[in-house]
Structure formats: C-alpha cells, structure tokens
PDB file of C-alpha atoms and ligand atoms in Angstrom:
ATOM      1  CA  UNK A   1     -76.397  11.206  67.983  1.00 79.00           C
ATOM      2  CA  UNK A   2     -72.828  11.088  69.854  1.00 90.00           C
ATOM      3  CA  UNK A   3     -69.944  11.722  67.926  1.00 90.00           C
ATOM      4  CA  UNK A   4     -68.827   7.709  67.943  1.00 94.00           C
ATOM      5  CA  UNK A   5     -71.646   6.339  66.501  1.00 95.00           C
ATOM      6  CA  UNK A   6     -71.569   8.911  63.816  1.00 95.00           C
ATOM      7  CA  UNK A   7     -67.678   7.640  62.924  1.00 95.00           C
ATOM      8  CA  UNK A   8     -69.094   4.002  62.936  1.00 96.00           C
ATOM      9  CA  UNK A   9     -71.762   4.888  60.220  1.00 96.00           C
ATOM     10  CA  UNK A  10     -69.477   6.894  57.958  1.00 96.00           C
ATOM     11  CA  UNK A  11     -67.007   3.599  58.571  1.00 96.00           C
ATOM     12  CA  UNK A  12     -70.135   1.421  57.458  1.00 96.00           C
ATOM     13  CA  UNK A  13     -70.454   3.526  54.139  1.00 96.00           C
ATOM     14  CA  UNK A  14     -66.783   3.011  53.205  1.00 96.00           C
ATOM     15  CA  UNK A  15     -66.956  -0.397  53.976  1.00 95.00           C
ATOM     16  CA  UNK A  16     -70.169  -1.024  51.993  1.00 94.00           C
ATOM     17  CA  UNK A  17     -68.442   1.191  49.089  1.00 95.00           C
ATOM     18  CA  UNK A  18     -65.364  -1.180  49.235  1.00 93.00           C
ATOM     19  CA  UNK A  19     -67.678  -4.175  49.112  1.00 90.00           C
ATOM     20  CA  UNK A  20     -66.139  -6.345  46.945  1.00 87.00           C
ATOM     21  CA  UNK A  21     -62.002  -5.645  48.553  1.00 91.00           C
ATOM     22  CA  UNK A  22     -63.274  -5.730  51.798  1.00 93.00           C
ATOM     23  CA  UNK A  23     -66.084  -8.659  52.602  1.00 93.00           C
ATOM     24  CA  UNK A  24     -65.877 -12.495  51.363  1.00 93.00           C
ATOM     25  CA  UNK A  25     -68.437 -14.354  52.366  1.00 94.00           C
ATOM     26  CA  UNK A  26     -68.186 -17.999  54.191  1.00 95.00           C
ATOM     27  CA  UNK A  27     -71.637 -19.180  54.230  1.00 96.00           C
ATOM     28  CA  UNK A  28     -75.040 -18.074  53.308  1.00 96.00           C
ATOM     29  CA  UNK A  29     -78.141 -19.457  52.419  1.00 98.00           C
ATOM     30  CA  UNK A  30     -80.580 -17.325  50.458  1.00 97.00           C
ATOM     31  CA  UNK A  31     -84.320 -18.160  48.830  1.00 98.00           C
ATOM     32  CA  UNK A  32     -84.153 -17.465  44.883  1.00 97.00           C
ATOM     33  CA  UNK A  33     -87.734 -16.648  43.373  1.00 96.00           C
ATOM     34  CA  UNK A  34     -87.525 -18.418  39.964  1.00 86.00           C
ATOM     35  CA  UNK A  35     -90.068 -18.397  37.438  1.00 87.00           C
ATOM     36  CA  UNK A  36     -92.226 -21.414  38.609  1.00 88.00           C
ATOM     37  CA  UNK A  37     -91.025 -22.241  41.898  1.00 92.00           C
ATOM     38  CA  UNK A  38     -88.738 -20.906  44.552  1.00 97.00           C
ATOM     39  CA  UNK A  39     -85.268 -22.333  45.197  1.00 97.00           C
ATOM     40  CA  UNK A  40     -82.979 -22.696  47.999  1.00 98.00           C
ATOM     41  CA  UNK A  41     -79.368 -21.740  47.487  1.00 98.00           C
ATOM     42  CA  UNK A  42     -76.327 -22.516  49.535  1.00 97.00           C
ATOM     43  CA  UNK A  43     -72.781 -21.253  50.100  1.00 96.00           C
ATOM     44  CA  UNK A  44     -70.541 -22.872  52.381  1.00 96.00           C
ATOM     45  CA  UNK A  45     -66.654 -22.215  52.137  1.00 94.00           C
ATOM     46  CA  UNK A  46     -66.448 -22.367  47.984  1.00 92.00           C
ATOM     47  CA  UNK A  47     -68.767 -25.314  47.470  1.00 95.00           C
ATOM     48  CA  UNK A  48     -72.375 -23.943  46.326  1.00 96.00           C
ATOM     49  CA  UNK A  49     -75.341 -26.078  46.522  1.00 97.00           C
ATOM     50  CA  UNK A  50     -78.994 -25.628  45.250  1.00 98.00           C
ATOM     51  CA  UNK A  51     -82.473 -27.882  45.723  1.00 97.00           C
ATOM     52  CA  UNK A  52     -83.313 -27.545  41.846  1.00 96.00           C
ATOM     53  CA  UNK A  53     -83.134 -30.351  39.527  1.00 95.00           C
ATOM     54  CA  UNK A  54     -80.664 -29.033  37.466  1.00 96.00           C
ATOM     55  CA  UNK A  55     -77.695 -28.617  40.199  1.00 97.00           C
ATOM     56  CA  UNK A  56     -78.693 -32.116  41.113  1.00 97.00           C
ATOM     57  CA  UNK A  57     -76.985 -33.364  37.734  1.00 97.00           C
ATOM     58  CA  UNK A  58     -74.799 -30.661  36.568  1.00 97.00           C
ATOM     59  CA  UNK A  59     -72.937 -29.555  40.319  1.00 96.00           C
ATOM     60  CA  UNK A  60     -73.898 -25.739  38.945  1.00 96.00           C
ATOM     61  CA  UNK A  61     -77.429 -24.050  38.043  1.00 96.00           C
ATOM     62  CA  UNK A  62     -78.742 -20.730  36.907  1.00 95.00           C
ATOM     63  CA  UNK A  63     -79.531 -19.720  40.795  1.00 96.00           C
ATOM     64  CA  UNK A  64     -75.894 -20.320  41.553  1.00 96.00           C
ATOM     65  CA  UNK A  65     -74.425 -18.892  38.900  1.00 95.00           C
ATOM     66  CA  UNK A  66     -76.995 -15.989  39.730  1.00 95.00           C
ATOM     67  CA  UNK A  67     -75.356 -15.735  43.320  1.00 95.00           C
ATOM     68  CA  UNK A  68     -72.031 -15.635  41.712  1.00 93.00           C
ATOM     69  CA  UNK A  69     -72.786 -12.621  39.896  1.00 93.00           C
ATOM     70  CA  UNK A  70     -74.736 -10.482  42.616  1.00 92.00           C
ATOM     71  CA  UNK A  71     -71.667 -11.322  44.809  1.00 91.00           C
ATOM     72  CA  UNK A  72     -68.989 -11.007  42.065  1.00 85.00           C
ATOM     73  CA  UNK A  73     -65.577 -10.952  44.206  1.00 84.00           C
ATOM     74  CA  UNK A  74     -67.066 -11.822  47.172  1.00 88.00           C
ATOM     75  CA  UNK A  75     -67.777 -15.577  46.845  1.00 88.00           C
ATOM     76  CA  UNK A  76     -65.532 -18.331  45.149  1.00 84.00           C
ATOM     77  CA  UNK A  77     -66.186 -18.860  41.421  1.00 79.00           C
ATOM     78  CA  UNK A  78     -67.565 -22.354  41.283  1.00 72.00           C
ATOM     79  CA  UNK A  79     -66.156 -24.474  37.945  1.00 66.00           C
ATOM     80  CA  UNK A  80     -69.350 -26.550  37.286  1.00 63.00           C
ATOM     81  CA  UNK A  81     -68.323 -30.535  37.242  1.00 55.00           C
ATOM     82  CA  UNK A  82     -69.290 -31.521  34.032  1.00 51.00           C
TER      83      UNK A  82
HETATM   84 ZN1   ZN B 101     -80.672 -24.226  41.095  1.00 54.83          ZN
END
C-alpha cells in the first residue's frame, strides 16, 4: 500500500474516533427491525419522520427516539409535539 493511502486510513480512524465533534448528519433514511414489523425512519435537516402509527399522532416514536440515541450529537434532538 503507498504511503498516501495509508495517511488517509489513519485520518479515517481519527475521524471515526471523533465521531460525535466531527460528523452531523443532514439526511438519512434507515429500516428499524421492531418487534412485529419493520419501520422506516427518516432524517432530513432536524425534522425526523417515521411510517409507524405512533409518530403519526405523537410527531416522535420509539424508532426515532432510538435514532437519536445511536447518533447522540450527531443529529438534532427532536422535542416531540405533544
Ligand atoms: Zn416509529
């Protein structure tokens, strides 16, 4: 392996280490395995969104809340409408 692309992985490590000071996400869309049926979860600039029953009526559900969490500082922390 040449000497640059061994600079750019030990760069990757630090930046994966520094996760949560470094990266903020914008968007995402991710597939949440719940305990009946999956669910599909959306990011888009601070305003989550989710296909479950629950966000439908409460702007905020356990598989947002669970996105939250795995991505900590790295998303906006929705306030749930009611
Ligand atoms: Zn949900």
């Amino acid at each position: 392996m040449d000497y640059g692309m061994i600079g750019k992985i030990e760069k990757s490590k630090f930046y994966a280490e520094e996760a949560a000071n470094r990266i903020h996400f914008d968007s995402l869309q991710v597939q949440i395995k719940g305990e009946n049926n999956s669910h599909t979860v959306n990011y888009n600039f601070g305003k989550w969104g989710c296909d479950c029953d629950f966000f439908a009526s409460r702007g905020v559900c356990s598989h947002t809340m669970a996105m939250e969490r795995v991505l900590r500082n790295m998303v906006e922390i929705g306030i749930p409408a009611n």
